[in-house]
mmCIF file of C-alpha atoms in Angstrom:
data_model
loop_
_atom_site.group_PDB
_atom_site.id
_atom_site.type_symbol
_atom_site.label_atom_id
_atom_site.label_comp_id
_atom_site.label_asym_id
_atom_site.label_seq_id
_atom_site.Cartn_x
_atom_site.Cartn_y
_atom_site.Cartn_z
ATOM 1 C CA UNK A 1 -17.627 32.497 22.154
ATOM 2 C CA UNK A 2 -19.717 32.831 19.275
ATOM 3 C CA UNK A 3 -22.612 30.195 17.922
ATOM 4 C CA UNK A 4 -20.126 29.146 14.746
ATOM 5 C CA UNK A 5 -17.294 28.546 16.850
ATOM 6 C CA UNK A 6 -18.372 26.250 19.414
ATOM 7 C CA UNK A 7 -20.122 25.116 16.392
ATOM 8 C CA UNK A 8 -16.290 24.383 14.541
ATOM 9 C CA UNK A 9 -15.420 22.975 18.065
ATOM 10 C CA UNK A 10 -18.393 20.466 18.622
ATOM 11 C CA UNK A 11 -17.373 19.562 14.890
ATOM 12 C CA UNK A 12 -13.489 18.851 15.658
ATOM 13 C CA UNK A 13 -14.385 17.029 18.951
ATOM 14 C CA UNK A 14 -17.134 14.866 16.950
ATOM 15 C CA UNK A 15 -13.780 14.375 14.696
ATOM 16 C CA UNK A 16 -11.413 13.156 16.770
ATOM 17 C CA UNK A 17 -13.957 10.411 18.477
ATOM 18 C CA UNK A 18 -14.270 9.256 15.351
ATOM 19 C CA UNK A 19 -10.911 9.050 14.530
ATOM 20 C CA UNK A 20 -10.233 7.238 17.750
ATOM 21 C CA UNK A 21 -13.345 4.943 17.073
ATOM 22 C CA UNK A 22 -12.032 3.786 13.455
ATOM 23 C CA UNK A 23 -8.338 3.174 15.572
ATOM 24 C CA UNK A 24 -10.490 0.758 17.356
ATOM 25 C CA UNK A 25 -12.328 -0.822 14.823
ATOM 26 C CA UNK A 26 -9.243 -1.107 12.673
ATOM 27 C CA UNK A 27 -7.736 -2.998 15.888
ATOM 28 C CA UNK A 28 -10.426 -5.814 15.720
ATOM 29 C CA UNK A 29 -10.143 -6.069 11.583
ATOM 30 C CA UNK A 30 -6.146 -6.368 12.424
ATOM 31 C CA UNK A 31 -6.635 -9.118 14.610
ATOM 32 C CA UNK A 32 -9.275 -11.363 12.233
ATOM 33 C CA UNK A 33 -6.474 -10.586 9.430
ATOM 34 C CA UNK A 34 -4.697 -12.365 12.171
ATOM 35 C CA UNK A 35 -6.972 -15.244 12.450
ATOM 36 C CA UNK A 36 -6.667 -16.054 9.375
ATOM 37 C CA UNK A 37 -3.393 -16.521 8.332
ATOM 38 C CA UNK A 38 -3.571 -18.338 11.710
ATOM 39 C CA UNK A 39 -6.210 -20.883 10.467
ATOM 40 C CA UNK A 40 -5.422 -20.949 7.192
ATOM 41 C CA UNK A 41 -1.774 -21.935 7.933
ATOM 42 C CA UNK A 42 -4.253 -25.344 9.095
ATOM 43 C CA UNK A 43 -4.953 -25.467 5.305
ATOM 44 C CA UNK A 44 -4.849 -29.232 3.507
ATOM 45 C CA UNK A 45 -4.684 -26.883 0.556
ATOM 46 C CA UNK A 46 -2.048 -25.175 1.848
ATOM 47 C CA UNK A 47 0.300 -28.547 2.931
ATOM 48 C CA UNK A 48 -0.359 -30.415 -0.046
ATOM 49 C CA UNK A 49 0.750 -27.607 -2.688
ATOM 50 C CA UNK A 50 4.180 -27.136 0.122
ATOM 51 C CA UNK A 51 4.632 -31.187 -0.977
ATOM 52 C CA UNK A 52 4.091 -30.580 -4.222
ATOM 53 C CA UNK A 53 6.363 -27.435 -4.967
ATOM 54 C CA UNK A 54 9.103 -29.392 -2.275
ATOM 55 C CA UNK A 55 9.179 -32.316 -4.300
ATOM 56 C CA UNK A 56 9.471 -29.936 -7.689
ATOM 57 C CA UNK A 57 12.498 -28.568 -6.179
ATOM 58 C CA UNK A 58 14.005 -31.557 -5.462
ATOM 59 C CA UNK A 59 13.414 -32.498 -9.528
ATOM 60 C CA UNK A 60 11.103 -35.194 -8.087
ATOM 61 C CA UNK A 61 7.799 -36.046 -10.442
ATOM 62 C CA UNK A 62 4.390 -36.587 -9.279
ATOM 63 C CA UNK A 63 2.987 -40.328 -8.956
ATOM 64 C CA UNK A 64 2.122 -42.089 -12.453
ATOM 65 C CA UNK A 65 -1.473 -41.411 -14.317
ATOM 66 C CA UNK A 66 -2.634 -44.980 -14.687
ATOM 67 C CA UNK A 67 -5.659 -45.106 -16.919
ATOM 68 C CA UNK A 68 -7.752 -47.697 -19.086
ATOM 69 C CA UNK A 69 -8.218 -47.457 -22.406
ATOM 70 C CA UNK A 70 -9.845 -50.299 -24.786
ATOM 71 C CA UNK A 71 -10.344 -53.195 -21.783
ATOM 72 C CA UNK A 72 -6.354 -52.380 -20.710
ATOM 73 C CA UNK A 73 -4.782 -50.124 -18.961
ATOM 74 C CA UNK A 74 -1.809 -47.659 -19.799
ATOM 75 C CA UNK A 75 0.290 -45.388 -17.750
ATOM 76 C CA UNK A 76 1.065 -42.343 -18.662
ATOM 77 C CA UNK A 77 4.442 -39.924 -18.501
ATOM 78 C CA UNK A 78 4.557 -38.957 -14.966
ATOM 79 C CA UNK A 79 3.916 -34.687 -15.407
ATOM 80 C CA UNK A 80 6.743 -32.874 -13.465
ATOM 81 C CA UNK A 81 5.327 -29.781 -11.127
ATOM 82 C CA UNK A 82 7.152 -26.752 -12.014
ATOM 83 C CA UNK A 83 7.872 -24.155 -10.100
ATOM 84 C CA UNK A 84 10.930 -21.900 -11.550
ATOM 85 C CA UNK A 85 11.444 -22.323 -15.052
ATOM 86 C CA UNK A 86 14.149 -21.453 -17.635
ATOM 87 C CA UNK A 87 16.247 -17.686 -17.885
ATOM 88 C CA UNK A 88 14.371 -16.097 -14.717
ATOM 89 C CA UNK A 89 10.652 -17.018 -16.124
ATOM 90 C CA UNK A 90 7.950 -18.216 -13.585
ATOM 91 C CA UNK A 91 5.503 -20.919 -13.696
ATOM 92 C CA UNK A 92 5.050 -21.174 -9.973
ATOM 93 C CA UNK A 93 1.066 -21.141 -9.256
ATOM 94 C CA UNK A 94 -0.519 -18.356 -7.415
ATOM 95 C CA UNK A 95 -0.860 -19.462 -3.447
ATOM 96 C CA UNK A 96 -4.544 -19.781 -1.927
ATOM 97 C CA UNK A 97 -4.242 -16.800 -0.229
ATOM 98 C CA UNK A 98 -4.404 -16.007 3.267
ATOM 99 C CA UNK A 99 -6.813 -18.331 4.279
ATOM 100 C CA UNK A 100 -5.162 -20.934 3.062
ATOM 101 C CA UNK A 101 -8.207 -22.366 1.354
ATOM 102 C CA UNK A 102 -9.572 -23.205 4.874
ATOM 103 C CA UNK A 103 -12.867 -22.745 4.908
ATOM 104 C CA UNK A 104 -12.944 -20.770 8.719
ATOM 105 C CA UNK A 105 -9.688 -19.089 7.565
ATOM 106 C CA UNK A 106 -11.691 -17.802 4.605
ATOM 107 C CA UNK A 107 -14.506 -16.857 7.562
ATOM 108 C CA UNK A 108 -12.479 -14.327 9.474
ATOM 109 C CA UNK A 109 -10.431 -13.112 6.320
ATOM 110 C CA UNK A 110 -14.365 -12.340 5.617
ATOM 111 C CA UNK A 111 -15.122 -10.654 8.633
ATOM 112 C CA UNK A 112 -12.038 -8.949 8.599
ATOM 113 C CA UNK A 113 -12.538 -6.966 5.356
ATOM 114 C CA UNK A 114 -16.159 -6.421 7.130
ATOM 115 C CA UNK A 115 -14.556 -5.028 9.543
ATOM 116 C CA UNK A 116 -11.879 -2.979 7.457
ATOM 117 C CA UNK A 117 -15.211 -1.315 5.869
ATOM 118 C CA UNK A 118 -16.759 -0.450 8.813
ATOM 119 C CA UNK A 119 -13.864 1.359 10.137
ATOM 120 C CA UNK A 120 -12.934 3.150 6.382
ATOM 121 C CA UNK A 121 -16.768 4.760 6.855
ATOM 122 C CA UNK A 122 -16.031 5.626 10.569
ATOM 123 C CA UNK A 123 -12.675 7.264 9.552
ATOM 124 C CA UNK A 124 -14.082 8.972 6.126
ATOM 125 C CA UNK A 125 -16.598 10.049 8.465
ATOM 126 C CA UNK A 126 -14.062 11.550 10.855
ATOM 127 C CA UNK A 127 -12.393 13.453 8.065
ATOM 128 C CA UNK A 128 -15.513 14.810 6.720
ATOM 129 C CA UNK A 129 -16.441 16.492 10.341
ATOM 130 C CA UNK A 130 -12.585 17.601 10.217
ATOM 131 C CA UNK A 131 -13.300 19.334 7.192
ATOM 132 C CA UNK A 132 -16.063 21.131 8.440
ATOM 133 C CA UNK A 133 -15.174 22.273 11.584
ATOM 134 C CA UNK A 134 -12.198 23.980 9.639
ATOM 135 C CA UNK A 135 -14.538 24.967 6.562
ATOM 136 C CA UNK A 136 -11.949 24.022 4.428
ATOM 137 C CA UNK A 137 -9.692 21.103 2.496
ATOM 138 C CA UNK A 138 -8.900 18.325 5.790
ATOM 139 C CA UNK A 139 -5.687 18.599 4.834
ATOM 140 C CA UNK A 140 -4.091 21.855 6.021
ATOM 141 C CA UNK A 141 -1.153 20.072 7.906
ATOM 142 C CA UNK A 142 0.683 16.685 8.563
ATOM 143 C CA UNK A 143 -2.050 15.485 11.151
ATOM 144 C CA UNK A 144 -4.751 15.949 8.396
ATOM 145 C CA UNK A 145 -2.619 14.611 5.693
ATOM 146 C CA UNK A 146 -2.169 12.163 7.464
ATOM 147 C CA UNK A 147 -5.939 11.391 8.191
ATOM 148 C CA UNK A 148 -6.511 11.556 4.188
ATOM 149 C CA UNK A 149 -3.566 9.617 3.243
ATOM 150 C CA UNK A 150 -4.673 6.603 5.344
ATOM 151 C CA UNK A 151 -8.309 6.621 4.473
ATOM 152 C CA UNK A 152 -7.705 7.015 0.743
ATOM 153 C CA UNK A 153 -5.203 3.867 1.620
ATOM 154 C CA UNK A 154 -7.751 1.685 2.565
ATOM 155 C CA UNK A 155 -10.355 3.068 -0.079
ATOM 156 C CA UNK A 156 -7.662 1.783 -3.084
ATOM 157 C CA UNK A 157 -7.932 -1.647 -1.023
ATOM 158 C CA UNK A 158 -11.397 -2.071 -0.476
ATOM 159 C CA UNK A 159 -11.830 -0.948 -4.551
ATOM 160 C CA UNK A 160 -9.394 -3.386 -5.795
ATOM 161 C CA UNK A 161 -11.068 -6.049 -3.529
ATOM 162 C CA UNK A 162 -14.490 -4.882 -5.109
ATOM 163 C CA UNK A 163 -13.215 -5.171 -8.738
ATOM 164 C CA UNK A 164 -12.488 -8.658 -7.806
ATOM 165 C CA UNK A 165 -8.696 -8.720 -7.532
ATOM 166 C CA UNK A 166 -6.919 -10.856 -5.571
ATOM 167 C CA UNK A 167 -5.399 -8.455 -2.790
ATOM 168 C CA UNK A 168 -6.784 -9.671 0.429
ATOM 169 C CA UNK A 169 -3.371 -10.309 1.341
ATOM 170 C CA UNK A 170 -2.921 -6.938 1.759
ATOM 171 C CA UNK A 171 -5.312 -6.519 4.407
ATOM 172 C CA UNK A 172 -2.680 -7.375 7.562
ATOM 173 C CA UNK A 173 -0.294 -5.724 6.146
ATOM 174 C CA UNK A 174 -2.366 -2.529 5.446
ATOM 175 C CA UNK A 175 -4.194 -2.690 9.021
ATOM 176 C CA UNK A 176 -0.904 -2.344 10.737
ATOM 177 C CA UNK A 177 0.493 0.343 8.867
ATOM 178 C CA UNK A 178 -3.108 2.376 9.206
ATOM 179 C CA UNK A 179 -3.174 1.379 12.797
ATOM 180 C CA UNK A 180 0.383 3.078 13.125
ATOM 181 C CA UNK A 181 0.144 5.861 10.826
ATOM 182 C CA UNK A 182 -3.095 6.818 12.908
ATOM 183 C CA UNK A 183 -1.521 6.485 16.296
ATOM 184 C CA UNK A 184 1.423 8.742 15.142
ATOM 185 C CA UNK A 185 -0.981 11.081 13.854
ATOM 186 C CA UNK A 186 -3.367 11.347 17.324
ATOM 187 C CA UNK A 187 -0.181 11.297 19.704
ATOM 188 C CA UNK A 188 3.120 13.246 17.635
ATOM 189 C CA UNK A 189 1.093 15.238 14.691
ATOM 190 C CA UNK A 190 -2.071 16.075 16.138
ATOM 191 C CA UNK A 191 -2.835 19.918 15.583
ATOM 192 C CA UNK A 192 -6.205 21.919 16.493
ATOM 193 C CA UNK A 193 -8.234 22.834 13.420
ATOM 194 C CA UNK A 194 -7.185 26.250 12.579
ATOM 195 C CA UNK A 195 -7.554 28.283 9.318
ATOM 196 C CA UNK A 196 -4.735 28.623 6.745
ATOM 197 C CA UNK A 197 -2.409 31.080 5.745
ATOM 198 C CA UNK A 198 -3.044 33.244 2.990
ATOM 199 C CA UNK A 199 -0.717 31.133 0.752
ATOM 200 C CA UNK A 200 -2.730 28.192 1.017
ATOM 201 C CA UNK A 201 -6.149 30.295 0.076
ATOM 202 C CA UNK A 202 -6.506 28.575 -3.670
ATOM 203 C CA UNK A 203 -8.439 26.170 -5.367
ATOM 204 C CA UNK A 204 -4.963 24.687 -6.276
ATOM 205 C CA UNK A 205 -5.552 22.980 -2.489
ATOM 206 C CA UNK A 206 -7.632 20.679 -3.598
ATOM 207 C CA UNK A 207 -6.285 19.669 -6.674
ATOM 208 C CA UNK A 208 -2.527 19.668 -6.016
ATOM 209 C CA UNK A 209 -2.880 17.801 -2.542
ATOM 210 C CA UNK A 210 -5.741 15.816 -3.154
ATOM 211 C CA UNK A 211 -3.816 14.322 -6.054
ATOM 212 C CA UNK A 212 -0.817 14.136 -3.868
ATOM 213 C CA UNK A 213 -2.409 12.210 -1.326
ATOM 214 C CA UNK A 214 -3.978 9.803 -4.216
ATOM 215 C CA UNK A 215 -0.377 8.939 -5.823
ATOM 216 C CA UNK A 216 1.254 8.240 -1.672
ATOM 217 C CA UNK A 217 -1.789 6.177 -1.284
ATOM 218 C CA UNK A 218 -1.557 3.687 -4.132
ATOM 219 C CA UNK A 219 2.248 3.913 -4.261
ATOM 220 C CA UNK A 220 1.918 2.764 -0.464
ATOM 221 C CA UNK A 221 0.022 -0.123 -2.018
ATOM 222 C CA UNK A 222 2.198 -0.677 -4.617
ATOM 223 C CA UNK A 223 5.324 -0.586 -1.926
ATOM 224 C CA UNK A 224 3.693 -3.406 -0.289
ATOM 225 C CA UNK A 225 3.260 -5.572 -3.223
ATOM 226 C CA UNK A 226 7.245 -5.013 -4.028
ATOM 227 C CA UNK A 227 8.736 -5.949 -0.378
ATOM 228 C CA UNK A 228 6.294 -8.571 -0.663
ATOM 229 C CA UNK A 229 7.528 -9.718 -4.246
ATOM 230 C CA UNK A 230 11.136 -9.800 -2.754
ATOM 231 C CA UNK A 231 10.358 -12.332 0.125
ATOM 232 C CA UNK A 232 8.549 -14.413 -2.301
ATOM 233 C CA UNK A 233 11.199 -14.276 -5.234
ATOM 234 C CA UNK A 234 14.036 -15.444 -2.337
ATOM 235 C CA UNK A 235 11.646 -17.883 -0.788
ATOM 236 C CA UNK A 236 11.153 -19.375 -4.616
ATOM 237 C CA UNK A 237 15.064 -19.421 -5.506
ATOM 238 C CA UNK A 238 15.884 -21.585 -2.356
ATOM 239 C CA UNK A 239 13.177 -23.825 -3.402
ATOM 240 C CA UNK A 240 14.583 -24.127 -6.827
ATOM 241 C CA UNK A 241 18.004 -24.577 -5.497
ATOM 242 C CA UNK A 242 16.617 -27.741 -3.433
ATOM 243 C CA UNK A 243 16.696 -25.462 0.127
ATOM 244 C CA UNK A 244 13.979 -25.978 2.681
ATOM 245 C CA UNK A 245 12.685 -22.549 3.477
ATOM 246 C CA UNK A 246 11.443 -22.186 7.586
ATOM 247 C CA UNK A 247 8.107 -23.475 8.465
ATOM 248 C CA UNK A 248 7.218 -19.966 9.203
ATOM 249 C CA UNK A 249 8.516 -18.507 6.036
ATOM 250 C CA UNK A 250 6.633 -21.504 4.171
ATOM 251 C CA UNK A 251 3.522 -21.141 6.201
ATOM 252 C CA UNK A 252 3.032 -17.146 5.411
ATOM 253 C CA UNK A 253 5.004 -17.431 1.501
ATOM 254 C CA UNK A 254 2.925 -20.469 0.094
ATOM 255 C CA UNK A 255 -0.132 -18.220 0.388
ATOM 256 C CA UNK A 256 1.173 -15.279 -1.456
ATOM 257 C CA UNK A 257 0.376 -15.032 -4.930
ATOM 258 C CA UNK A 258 3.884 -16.086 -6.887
ATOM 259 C CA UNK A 259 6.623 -13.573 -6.988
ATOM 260 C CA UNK A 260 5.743 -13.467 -11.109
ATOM 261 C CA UNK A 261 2.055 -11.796 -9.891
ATOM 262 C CA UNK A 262 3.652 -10.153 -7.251
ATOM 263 C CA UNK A 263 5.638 -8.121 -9.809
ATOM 264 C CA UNK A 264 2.883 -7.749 -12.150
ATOM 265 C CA UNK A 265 0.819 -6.327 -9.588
ATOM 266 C CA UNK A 266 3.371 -3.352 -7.980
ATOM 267 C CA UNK A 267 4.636 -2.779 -11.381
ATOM 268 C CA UNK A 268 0.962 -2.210 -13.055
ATOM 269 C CA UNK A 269 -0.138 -0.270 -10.069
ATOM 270 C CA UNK A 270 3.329 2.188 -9.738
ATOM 271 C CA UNK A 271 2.678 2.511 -13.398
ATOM 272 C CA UNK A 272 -1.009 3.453 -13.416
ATOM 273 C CA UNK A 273 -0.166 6.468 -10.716
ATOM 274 C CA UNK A 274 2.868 7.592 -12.063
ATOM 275 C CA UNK A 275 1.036 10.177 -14.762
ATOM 276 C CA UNK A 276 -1.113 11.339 -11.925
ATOM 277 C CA UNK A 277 2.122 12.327 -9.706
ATOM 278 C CA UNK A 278 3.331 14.182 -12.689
ATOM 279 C CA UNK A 279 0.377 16.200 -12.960
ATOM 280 C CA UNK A 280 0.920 16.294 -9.329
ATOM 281 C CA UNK A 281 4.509 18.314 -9.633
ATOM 282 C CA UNK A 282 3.346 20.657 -12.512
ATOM 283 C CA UNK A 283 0.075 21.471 -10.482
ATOM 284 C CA UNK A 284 2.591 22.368 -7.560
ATOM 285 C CA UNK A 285 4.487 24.574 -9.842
ATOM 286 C CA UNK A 286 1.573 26.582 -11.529
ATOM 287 C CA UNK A 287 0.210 26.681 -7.601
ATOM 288 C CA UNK A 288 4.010 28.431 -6.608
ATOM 289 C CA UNK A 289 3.502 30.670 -9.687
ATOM 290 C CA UNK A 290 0.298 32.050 -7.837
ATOM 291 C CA UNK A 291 1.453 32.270 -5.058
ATOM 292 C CA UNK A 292 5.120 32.688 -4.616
ATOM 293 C CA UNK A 293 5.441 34.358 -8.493
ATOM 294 C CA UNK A 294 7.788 31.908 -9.737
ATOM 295 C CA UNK A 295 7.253 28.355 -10.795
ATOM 296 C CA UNK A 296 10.361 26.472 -9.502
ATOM 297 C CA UNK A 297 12.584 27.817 -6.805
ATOM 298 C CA UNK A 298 14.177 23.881 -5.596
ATOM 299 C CA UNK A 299 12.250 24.361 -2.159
ATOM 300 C CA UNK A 300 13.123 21.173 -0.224
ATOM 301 C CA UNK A 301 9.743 20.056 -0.959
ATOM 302 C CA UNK A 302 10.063 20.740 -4.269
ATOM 303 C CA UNK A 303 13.358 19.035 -5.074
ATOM 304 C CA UNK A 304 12.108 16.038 -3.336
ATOM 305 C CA UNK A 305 8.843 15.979 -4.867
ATOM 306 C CA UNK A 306 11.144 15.987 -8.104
ATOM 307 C CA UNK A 307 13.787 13.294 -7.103
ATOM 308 C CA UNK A 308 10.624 10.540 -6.024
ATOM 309 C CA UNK A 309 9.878 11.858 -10.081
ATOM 310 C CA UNK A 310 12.639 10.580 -11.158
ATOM 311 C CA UNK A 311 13.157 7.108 -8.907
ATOM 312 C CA UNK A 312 9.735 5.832 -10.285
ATOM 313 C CA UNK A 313 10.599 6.885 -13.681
ATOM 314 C CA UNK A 314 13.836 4.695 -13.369
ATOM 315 C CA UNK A 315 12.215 2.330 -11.596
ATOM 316 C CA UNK A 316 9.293 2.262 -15.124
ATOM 317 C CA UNK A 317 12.454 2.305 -17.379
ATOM 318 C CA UNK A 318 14.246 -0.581 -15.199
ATOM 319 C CA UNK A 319 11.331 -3.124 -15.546
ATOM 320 C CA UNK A 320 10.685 -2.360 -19.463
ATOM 321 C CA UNK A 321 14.632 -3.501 -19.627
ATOM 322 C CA UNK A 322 15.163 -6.925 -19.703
ATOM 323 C CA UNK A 323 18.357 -7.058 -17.772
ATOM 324 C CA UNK A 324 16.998 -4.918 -14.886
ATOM 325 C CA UNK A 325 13.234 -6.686 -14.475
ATOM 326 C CA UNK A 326 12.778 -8.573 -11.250
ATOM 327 C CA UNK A 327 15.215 -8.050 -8.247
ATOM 328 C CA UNK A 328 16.708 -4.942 -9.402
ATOM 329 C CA UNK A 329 13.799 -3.273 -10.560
ATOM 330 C CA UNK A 330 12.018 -3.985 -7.328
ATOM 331 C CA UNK A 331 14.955 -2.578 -5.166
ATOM 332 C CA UNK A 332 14.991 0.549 -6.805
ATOM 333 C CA UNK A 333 11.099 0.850 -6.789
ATOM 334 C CA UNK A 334 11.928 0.615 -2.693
ATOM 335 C CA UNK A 335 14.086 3.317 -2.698
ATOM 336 C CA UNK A 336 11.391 5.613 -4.930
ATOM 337 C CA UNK A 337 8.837 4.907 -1.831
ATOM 338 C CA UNK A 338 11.955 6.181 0.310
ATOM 339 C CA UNK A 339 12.166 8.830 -1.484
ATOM 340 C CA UNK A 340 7.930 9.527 -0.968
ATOM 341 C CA UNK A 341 8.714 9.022 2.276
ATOM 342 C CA UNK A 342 11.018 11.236 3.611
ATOM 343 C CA UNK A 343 9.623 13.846 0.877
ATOM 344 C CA UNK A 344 6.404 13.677 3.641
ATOM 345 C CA UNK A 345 8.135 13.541 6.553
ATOM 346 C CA UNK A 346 11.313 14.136 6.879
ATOM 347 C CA UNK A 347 11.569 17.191 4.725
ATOM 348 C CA UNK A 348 8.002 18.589 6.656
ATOM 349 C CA UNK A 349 9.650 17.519 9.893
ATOM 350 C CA UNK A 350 13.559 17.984 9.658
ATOM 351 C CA UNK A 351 14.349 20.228 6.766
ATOM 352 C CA UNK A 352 12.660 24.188 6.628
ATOM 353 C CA UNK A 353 11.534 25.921 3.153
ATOM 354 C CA UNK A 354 8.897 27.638 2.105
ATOM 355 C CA UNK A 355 6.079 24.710 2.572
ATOM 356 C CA UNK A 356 7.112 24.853 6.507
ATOM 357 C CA UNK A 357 4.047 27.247 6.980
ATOM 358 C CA UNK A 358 1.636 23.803 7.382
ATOM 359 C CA UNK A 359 3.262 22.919 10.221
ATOM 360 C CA UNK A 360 3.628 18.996 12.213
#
């Protein structure tokens, strides 16, 4: 064995510890996301704006405003709290979040993105030694890819909590799907670093992957904010129409920012990506032009890659059209994320073509 390859092996070992030390780290972050939705479900905050939105639905005002004005008094028009208004429009208040607006619920929601920062640098770090014990891009096959994709996950979190937006709601959410993307990854997908095949040789690597890995990422996060925008839209029509929601279902939904933000939020982050994931496709094609010597050939890949193309540019063309915003949008912005899906895995897994070289 020579010095570079135990070298490449030391590095790959060094790797995997870290992987399985940001698995563990991610584990305590997932449980102080726990925490606090569990204390912040304690919230006065939390109760009071429950009564409030109840009594809305029940077309129920709020007590009188007495005041005094010129040695009298006077009472003014009782204001109504409203929390659906008119032809589909919103004017239901963003909840407090996931602490509830407790102040120890905000303490472990605190910790927990700590914690969630901590274990992004031990994974990044984990990648990086991947990288170099293959002296290459870390993302040769699906166990790779899949190291990437959940790292550059948490890094669109932790930047959208750093340019102040309100997303630590994401954080449970995100920690769970990490946590099981990672242990599929280390248990189904894991592969020992290797060197490419010729095809792969290119500087087209790192820019048609790395972008591909980008657009999953923040359509993940965007996939999120639409299931989540679903719940909350149902949760909000059964108050309107006078229902009483579970106390589990109001204990988690009250918190969420309103279904209007909601779909603000997964629209204007599906939106910002979508150029990227075109550039994406055409850097794929100029790539197969290189190396295959044509630029389409409807690989499975390929057609997939193409089909996800067009599901997010309905889904862009549905919310721009008034009579397909909301509900419908959102359902087919679902079934583009399918379609990113199975485009990863189920066409790498279940379907052969010419990008089968990579491997699980």
């Amino acid at each position: 064995m020579t010095l570079a390859t135990a070298t490449n092996e030391h590095l790959a070992n060094i790797s995997n510890t870290l992987v399985y030390s940001a698995m563990a780290v991610y584990t305590l972050a997932f449980f102080a996301y726990i925490a606090e939705w569990l204390f912040g479900s304690r919230s006065k905050v939390a109760r009071t704006a429950n009564a409030l939105t109840s009594g809305a639905s029940q077309k129920t005002q709020a007590p009188a405003v007495t005041v005094k004005k010129a040695g009298g008094t006077a009472v003014l028009e009782r204001p109504v709290v409203v929390t659906r208004a008119a032809a589909g429009a919103r004017d239901v208040p963003d909840g407090p979040g996931a602490h509830g607006g407790d102040e120890q619920g905000d303490l472990y929601g605190r910790i927990a993105v700590s914690l969630t920062v901590l274990s992004f640098i031990v994974e990044l770090a984990g990648v990086v030694a991947r990288a170099a014990s293959v002296q290459r891009a870390p993302w040769g096959n699906m166990y790779e890819f899949n190291l990437t994709f959940s790292t550059v996950a948490v890094g669109v979190y932790l930047a959208l909590l750093a340019l102040k937006k309100n997303v630590r709601w994401l954080g449970l959410f995100l920690t769970t799907s990490v946590l099981l993307d990672l242990g599929l990854a280390v248990t189904v997908l894991y592969a020992a670093s290797d060197q490419l095949v010729p095809a792969l040789h290119s500087y087209w690597l790192y820019i048609h992957v790395s972008t591909a890995i980008i657009c999953g990422a923040v359509f993940y996060v965007g996939a999120v904010g639409t299931l989540l925008y679903l719940f909350k839209d149902s949760y909000e029509s059964k108050l309107a129409d006078g229902g009483k929601p579970g106390t589990f279902a109001t204990s988690v939904l009250e918190r969420l920012p309103s279904s209007a933000s909601l779909d603000k939020f997964a629209y204007r982050v599906n939106a910002a990506v979508f150029p990227l994931w075109t550039f994406t496709i055409i850097a794929g094609a100029i790539w197969a032009e290189s190396a295959w010597g044509r630029y389409w050939g409807w690989d499975p890949k390929e057609t997939w890659a193409f089909i996800t193309w067009v599901a997010y540019a309905c889904y862009l063309h549905a919310r721009s059209t008034a009579g397909w915003k909301g509900r419908k949008a959102a359902y087919i912005a679902v079934i583009a994320f399918g379609c990113w899906l199975f485009n990863y895995y189920g066409v790498n897994i279940f379907v052969g073509g010419k990008h089968s070289y990579a491997g699980v």
